[in-house]
XYZ file of C-alpha atoms in Angstrom:
559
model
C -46.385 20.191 -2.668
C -44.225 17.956 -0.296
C -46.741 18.356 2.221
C -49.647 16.814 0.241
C -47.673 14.427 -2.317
C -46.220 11.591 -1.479
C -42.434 11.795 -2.606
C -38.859 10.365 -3.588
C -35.633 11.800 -2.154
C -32.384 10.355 -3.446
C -29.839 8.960 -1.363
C -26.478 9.185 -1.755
C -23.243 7.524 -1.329
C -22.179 10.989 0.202
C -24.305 11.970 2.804
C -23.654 15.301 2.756
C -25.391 14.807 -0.985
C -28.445 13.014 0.169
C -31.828 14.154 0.519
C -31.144 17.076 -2.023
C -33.322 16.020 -5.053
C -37.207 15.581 -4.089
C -39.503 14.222 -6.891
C -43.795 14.753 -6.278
C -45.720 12.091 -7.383
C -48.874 14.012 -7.995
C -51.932 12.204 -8.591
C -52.451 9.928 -11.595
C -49.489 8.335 -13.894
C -46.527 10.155 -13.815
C -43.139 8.609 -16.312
C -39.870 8.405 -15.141
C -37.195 7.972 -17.288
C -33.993 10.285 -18.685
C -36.642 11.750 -21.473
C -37.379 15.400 -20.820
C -40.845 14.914 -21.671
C -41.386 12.594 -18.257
C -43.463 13.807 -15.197
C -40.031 12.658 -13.357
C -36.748 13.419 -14.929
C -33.974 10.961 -13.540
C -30.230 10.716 -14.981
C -28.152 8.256 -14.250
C -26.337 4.548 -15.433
C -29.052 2.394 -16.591
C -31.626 4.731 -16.819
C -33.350 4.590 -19.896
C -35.451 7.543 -21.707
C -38.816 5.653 -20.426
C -37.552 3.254 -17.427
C -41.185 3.238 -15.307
C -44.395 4.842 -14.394
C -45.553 5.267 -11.323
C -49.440 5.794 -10.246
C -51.051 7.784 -7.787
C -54.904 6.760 -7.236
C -56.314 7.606 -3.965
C -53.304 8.176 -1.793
C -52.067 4.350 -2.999
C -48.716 4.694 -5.023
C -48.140 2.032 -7.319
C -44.702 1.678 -9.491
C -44.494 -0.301 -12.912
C -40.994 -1.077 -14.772
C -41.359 -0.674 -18.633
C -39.870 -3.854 -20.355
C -36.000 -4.821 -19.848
C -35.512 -2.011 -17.272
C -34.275 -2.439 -13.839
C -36.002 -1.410 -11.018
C -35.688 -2.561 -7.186
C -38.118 -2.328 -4.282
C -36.462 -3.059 -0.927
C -33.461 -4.997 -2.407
C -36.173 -7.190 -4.421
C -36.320 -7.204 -8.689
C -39.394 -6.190 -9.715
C -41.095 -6.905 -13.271
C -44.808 -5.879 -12.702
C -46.985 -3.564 -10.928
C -45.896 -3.133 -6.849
C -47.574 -1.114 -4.455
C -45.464 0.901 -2.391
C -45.451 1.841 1.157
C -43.955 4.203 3.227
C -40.305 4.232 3.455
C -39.596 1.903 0.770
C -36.175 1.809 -0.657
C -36.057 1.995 -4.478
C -33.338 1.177 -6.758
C -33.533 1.634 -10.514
C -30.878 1.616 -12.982
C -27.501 0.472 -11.870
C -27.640 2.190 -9.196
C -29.809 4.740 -8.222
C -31.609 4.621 -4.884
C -33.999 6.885 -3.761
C -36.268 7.025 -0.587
C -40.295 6.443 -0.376
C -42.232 9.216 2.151
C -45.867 7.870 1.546
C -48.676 10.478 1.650
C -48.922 12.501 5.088
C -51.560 10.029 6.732
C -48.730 7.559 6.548
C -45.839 9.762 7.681
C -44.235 9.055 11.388
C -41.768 10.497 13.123
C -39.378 8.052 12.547
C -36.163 8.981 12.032
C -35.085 8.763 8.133
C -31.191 9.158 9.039
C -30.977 5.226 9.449
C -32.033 4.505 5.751
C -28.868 5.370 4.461
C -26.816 4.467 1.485
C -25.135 1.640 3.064
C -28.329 0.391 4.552
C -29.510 0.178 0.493
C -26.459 -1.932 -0.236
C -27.147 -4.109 3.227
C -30.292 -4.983 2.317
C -29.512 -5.574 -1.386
C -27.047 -8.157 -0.392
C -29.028 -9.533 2.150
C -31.876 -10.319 -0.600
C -29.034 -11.910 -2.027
C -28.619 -14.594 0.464
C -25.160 -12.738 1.878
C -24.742 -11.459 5.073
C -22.393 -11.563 8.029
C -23.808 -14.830 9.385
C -22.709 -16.518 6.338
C -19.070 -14.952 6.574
C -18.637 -16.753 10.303
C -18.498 -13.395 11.921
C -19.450 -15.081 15.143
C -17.312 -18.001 15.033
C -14.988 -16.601 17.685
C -15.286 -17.828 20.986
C -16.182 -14.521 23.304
C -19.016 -14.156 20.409
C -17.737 -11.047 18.753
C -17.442 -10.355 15.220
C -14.120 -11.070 14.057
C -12.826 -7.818 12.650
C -11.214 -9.413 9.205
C -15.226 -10.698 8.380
C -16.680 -7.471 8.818
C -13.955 -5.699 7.128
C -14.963 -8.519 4.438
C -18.669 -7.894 4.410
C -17.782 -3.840 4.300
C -15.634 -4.138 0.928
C -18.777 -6.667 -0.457
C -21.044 -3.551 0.386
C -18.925 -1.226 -1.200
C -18.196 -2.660 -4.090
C -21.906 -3.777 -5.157
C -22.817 -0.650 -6.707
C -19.461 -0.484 -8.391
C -20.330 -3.703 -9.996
C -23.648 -3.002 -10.912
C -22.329 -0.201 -13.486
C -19.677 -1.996 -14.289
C -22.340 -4.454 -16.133
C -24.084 -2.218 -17.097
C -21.771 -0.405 -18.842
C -20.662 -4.037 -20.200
C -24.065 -4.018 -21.510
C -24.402 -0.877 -23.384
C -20.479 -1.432 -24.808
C -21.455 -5.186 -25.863
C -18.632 -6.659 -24.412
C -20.879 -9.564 -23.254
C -19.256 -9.552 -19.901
C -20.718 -10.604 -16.609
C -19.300 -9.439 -13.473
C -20.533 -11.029 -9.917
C -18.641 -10.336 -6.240
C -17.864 -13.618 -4.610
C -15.656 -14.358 -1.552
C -12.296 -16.521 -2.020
C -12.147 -18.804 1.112
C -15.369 -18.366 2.086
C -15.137 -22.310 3.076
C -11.396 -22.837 2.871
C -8.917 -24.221 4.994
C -5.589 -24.797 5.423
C -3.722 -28.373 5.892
C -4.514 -28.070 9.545
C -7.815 -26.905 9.094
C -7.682 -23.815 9.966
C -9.674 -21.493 8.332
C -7.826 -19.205 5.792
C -8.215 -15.398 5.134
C -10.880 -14.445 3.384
C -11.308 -11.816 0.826
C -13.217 -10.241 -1.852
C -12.546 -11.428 -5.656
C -14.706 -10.708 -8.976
C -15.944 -13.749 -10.857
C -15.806 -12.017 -14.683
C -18.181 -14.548 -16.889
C -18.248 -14.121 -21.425
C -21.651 -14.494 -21.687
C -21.252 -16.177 -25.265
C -17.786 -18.888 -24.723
C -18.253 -19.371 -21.019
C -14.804 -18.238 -20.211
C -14.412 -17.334 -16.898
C -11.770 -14.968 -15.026
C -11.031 -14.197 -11.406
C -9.949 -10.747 -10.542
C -8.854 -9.467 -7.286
C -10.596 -6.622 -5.454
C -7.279 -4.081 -6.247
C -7.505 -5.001 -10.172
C -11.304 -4.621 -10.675
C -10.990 -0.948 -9.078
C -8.543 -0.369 -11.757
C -10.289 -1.863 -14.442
C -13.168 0.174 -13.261
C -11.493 3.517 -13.804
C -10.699 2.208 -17.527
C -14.013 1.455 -18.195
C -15.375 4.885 -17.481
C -12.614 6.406 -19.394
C -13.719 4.056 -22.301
C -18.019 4.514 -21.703
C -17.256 8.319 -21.656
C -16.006 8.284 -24.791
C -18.923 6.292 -25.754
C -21.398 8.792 -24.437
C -18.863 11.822 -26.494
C -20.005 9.492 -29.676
C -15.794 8.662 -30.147
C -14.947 5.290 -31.379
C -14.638 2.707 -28.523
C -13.215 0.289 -30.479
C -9.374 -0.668 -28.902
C -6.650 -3.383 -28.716
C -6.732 -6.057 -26.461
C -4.353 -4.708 -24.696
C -6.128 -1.090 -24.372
C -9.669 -2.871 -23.764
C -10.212 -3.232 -19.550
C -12.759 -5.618 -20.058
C -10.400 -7.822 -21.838
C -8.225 -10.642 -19.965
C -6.038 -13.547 -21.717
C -7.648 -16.937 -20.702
C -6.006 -18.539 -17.553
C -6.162 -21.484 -14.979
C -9.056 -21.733 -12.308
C -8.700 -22.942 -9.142
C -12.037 -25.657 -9.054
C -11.964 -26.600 -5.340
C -9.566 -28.193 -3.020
C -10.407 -31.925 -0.757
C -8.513 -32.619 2.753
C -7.017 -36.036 3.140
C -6.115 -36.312 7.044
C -3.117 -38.470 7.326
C -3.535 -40.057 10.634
C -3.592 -43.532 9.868
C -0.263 -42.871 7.805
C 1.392 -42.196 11.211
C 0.368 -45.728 12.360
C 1.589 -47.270 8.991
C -2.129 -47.878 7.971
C -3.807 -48.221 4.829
C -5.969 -45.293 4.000
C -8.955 -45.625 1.104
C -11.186 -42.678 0.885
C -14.093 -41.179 -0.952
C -14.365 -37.789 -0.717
C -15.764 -34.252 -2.226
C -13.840 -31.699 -3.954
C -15.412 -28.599 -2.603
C -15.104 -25.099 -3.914
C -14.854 -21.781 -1.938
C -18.501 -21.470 -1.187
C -18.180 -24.871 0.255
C -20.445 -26.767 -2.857
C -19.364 -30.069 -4.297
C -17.390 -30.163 -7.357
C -15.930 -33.421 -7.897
C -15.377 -36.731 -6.200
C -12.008 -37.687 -5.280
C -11.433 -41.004 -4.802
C -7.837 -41.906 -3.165
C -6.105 -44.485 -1.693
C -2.532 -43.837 0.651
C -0.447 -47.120 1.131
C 1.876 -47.285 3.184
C 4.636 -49.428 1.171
C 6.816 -50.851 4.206
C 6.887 -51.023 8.124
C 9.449 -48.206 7.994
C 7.316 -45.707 6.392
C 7.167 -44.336 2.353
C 4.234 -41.680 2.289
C 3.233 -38.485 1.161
C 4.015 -34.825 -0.324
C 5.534 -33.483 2.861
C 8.781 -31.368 1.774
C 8.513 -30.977 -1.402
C 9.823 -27.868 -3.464
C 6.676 -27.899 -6.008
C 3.070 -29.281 -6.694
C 2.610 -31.980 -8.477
C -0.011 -32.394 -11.304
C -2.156 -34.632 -13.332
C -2.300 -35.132 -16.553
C -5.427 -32.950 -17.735
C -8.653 -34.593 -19.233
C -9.952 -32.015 -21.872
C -13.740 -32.434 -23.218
C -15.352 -34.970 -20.805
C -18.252 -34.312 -18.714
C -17.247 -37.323 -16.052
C -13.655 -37.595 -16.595
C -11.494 -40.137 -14.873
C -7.804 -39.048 -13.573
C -5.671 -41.930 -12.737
C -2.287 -41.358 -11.028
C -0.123 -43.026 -9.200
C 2.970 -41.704 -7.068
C 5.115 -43.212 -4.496
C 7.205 -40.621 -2.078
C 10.050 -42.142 -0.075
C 11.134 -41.113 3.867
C 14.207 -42.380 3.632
C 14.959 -41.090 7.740
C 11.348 -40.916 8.995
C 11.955 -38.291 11.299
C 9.678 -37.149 14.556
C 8.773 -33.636 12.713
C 7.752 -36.168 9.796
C 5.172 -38.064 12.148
C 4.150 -35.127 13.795
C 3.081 -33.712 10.183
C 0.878 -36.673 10.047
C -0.588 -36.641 12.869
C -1.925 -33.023 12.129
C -1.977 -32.425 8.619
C -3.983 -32.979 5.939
C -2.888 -33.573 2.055
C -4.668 -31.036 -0.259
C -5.847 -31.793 -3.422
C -6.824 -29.230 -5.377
C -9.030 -28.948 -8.813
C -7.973 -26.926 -11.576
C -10.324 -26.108 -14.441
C -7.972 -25.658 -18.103
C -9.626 -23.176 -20.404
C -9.085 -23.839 -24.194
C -5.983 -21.116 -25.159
C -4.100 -21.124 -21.461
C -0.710 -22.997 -20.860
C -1.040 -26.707 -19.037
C 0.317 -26.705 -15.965
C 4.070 -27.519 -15.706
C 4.110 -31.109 -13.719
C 7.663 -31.836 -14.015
C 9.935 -33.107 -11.195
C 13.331 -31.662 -12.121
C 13.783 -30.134 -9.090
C 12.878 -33.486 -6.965
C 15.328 -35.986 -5.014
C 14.076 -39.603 -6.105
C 15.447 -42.885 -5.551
C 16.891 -45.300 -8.056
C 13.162 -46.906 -8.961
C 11.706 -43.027 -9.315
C 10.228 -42.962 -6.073
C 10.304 -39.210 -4.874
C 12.226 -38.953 -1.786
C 10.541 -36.048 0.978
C 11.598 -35.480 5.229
C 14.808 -34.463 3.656
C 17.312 -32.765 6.683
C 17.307 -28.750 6.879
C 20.939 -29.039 5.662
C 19.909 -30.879 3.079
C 17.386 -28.550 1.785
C 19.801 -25.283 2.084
C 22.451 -27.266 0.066
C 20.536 -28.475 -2.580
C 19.591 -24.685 -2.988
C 23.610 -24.619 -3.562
C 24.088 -23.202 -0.031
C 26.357 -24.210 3.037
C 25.852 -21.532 5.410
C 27.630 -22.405 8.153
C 31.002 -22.616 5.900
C 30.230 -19.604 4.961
C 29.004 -17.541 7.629
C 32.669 -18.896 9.318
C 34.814 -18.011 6.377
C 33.226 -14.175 6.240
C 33.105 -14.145 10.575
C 37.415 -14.927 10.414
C 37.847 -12.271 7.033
C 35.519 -9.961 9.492
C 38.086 -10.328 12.538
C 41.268 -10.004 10.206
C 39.914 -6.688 9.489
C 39.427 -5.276 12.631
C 42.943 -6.391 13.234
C 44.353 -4.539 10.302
C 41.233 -1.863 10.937
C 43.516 -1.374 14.366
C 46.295 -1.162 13.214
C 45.445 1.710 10.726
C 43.975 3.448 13.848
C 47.452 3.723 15.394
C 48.926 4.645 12.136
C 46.124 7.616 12.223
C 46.670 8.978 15.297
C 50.709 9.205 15.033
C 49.878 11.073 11.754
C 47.319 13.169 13.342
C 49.894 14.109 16.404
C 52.123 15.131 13.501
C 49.569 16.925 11.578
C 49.300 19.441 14.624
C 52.895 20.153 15.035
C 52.696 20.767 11.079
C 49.631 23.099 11.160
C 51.610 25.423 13.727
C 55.010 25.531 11.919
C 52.856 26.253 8.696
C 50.915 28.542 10.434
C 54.395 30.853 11.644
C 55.306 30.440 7.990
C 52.314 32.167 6.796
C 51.992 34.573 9.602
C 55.284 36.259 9.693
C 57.017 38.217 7.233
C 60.389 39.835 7.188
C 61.057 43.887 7.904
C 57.883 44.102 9.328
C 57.346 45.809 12.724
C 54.367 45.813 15.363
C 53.333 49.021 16.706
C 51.541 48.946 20.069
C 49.289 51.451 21.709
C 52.011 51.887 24.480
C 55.151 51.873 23.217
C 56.689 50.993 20.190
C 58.479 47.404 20.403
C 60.908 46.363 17.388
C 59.294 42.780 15.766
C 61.660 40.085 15.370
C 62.740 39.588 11.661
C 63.196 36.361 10.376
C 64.859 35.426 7.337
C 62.905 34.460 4.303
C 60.758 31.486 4.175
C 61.545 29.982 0.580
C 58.763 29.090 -2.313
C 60.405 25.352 -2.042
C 59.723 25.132 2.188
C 55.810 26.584 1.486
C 55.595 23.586 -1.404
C 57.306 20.739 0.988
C 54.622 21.860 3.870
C 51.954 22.404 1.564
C 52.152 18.815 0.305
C 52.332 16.933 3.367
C 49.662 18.445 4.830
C 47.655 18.111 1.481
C 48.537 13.948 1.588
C 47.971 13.774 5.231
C 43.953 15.335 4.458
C 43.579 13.376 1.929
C 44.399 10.033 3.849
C 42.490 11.103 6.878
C 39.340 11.481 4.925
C 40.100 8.420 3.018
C 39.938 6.341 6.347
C 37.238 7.937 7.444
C 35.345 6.644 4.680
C 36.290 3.311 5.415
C 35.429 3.494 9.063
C 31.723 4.560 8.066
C 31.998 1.615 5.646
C 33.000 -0.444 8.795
C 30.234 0.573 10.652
C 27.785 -0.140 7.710
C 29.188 -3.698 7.634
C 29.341 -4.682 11.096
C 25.316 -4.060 11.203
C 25.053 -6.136 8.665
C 27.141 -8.968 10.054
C 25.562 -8.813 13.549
C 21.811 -8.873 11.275
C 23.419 -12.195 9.767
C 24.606 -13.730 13.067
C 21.388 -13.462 14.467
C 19.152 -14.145 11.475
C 17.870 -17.760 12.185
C 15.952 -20.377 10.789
C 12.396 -21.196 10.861
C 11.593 -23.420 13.735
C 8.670 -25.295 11.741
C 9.848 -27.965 9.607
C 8.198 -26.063 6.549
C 9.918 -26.488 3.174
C 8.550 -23.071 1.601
C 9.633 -21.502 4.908
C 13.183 -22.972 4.868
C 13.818 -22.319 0.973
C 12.770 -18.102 1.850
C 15.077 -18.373 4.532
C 17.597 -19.900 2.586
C 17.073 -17.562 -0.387
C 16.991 -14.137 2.091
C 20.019 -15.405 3.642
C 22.251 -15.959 0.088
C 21.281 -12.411 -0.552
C 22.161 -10.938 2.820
C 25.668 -13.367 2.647
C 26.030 -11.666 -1.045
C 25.553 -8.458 -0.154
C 27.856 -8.494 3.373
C 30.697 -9.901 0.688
C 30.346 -7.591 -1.696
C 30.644 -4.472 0.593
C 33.240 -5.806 2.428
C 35.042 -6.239 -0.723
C 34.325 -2.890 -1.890
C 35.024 -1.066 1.242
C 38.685 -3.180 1.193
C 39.332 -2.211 -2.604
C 38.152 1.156 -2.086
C 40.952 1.772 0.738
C 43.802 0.050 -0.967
C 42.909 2.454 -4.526
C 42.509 5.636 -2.093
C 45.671 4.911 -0.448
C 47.361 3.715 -4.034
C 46.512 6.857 -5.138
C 47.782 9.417 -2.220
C 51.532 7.728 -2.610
C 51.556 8.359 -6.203
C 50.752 11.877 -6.329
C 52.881 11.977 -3.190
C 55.885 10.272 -5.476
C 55.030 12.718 -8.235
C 54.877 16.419 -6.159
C 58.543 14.580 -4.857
C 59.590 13.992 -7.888
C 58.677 17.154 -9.547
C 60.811 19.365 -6.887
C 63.744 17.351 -7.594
């Protein structure tokens, strides 16, 4: 039939799987749809009983989507009649693709291997208007792809078809939900301007409020899994009706990120004036604001700019106004312009970013609580390292002396329990032997050899009392030794972690978010050096406590 027909052959995401179904489209109309009673039987997301008919009239194949179905010819829509041709790529329902072979006058050799499944998804996104060109895969200098777009452009790919029956499962739930792949960063940068990572996100739309959510690539695979669990049991004819919590396609309202403008502050750095006019841009690089902004430099000796500062600062929000207006006004104060200070200038830019407030989320907490400012509320920034790490209620140095001098009074007293040890392990082995005669010989008893008989020396009784005074010394003596060595594998264990400490520095990039994680790592690695050096001290003194008291009491009981 194949050899007269012209045919589709699905392809699959597997390609072990592809190429196994054939359907003939014989000559005249021939249905396709889920419908048993179709020429061409198809099953699948999206599919409906009667999805389209396809014609076959003189060796010219013609397909034609019933109303409100999907169908795709070469990563196009469709909505009326289209004439196929040979080797067409067809995708109807969410996302079932199948493979053209026109009738055998139009057959080639041409090798069908290369219309794969990810070829499908290439070209659907490319009628999309997304590619690799528009990622900047080329942007590096020896002309290569850089390896973090393409591994961009690969999860796009991959994920399209997941998204397509995520909708339309969306649509046959009626959770009125709208799911689209875009790329965060796509035209982001940072205050350098350089460009930042990119990566995949899912813009999730309610078709009937407008309320919009942003969901990373990990959480929509997750949600994904939920949502078949939930469409299965739709399909089973179970009630799909759940929480809020239990519903995946359900998120509470939050804050979107709008777009973000670069102020460069050059002209700061020369104490000049700076008025600007300029576009809040999104991620795709379109305009969603203007910003307009003035920087004044208040004296000769330089007042300026978010530089240091432990938080963001916000505006008050504007709620219900198409063009609204945001005035603010904030002075920051250098009080020591330093050289890293200028230096920031010269090659940074101030972000401002744009936040959009959906009705039901939180505002965005604007206070300055945790902010130096001067007496007339001017917020003071270029703040000295030390500074920072002691208003984050550290003083490292102090400390890192006090715990260095406990450290070396330890090893002195470590030392001196060394020599302690070995004088009681040189008497251990002289008590092990006597110990061992005590147990070995008994009295009246004679040695017979194979040669001649030889009388045994007798000795005199060994008393219950002299097995009891060796038995306890050597029992206190076992119990010490393995209570130092305990504390010598403690020892070790803390040394590592002081010589980690000693050598754990600072970052050399005047970066407040850098210094307060290195300040913050450090308190815990202080805190935890402390606390096991206190514990391996208290842990000795107890163990030894304890050996002299049952010591005491074994003495006291055989007196």
């Amino acid at each position: 039939m194949m050899e007269k027909f012209p045919y589709l052959v699905n392809i699959n995401e597997d390609p072990q799987l592809s190429g196994v179904l054939k359907y003939v489209i014989q000559d005249g109309f021939s249905d396709i749809g889920q419908s048993s009673s179709n020429a061409i039987t198809l099953r699948g997301l999206g599919i409906l009983d009667k999805h389209a008919t396809v014609t076959n009239t003189g060796g010219k194949v013609t397909i034609t989507p019933q109303d409100n179905c999907k169908v795709i010819v070469n990563g196009v829509p469709i909505v009326v009649k289209t004439k196929l041709q040979h080797l067409d790529r067809i995708i109807m329902g969410s996302n079932n693709a199948y493979l053209y072979i026109g009738p055998p006058a139009n057959r080639t050799n041409e090798d069908l291997s290369r219309y794969d499944y990810d070829f499908v998804q290439s070209e659907l996104a490319a009628a999309k208007g997304f590619s690799v060109d528009k990622l900047g895969a080329g942007n590096k200098k020896d002309g290569k792809p850089d390896p973090s777009v393409l591994a961009v452009f690969h999860d796009y790919i991959k994920l399209m078809p997941l998204i397509a029956e995520a909708n339309q499962m969306s649509v046959e739930l009626k959770k009125d939900l709208k799911l689209e792949l875009k790329v965060k960063n796509l035209a982001s940068s940072d205050s350098r301007g350089y460009d930042l990572q990119k990566e995949i996100i899912v813009k999730v739309t309610h078709n009937i409020t407008n309320q919009v959510w942003v969901w990373s690539k990990s959480k929509f695979i997750n949600r994904k899994f939920l949502m078949e669990e939930l469409y299965q049991r739709f399909l089973d004819g179970e009630g799909v009706q759940v929480d809020n919590e239990s519903d995946p396609f359900w998120d509470p309202v939050e804050v979107l990120h709008l777009g973000s403008a670069h102020i460069w502050l050059q002209s700061l750095a020369y104490c000049m004036k700076l008025e600007e006019q300029i576009e809040l841009l999104n991620s795709e690089g379109k305009e969603e604001a203007i910003l307009l902004i003035n920087i004044i430099p208040c004296s000769p000796n330089g007042r300026y700019k978010v530089y240091d500062l432990p938080q963001s600062l916000y505006t008050k929000p504007a709620w219900k106004n198409v063009n609204p207006k945001l005035e603010e006004l904030t002075q920051f104060s250098a009080l020591n312009t330093s050289h890293e200070l200028l230096n920031y200038l010269l090659k940074n830019a101030l972000i401002v970013d744009l936040w959009g407030l959906q009705e039901g989320c939180a505002e965005l907490d604007s206070s300055r609580q945790d902010m130096a400012v001067t007496s007339k509320g001017s917020i003071i920034i270029d703040k000295p390292k030390a500074e920072i790490l002691n208003h984050t209620g550290l003083n490292t140095d102090n400390r890192v002396t006090e715990l260095y001098q406990k450290l070396l009074k330890l090893e002195q007293e470590t030392e001196v329990l060394r020599d302690i040890n070995r004088a009681l392990r040189e008497e251990n082995v002289l008590l092990k032997e006597k110990v061992k005669e005590c147990q070995t010989e008994t009295p009246g008893k004679t040695l017979k050899s194979p040669i001649k008989k030889i009388a045994t020396k007798t000795t005199p009784p060994v008393s219950k009392d002299s097995h009891a005074v060796c038995n306890s010394r050597i029992s206190c003596d076992a119990e010490f030794a393995k209570a130092l060595k305990a504390f010598y594998q403690n020892m070790n264990i803390i040394r590592g972690q002081f010589l980690k400490l000693k050598h754990y520095k600072p970052p050399e990039e005047d970066n407040v978010q850098l210094l307060r994680q290195f300040a913050e790592k450090q308190s815990h690695m202080l805190k935890d050096f402390g606390d096991q050096l206190e514990s391996s001290i208290s842990k000795l003194k107890n163990d030894v406590a304890l050996i002299i008291k049952k010591k005491r009491e074994r003495i006291a009981s055989k007196q």
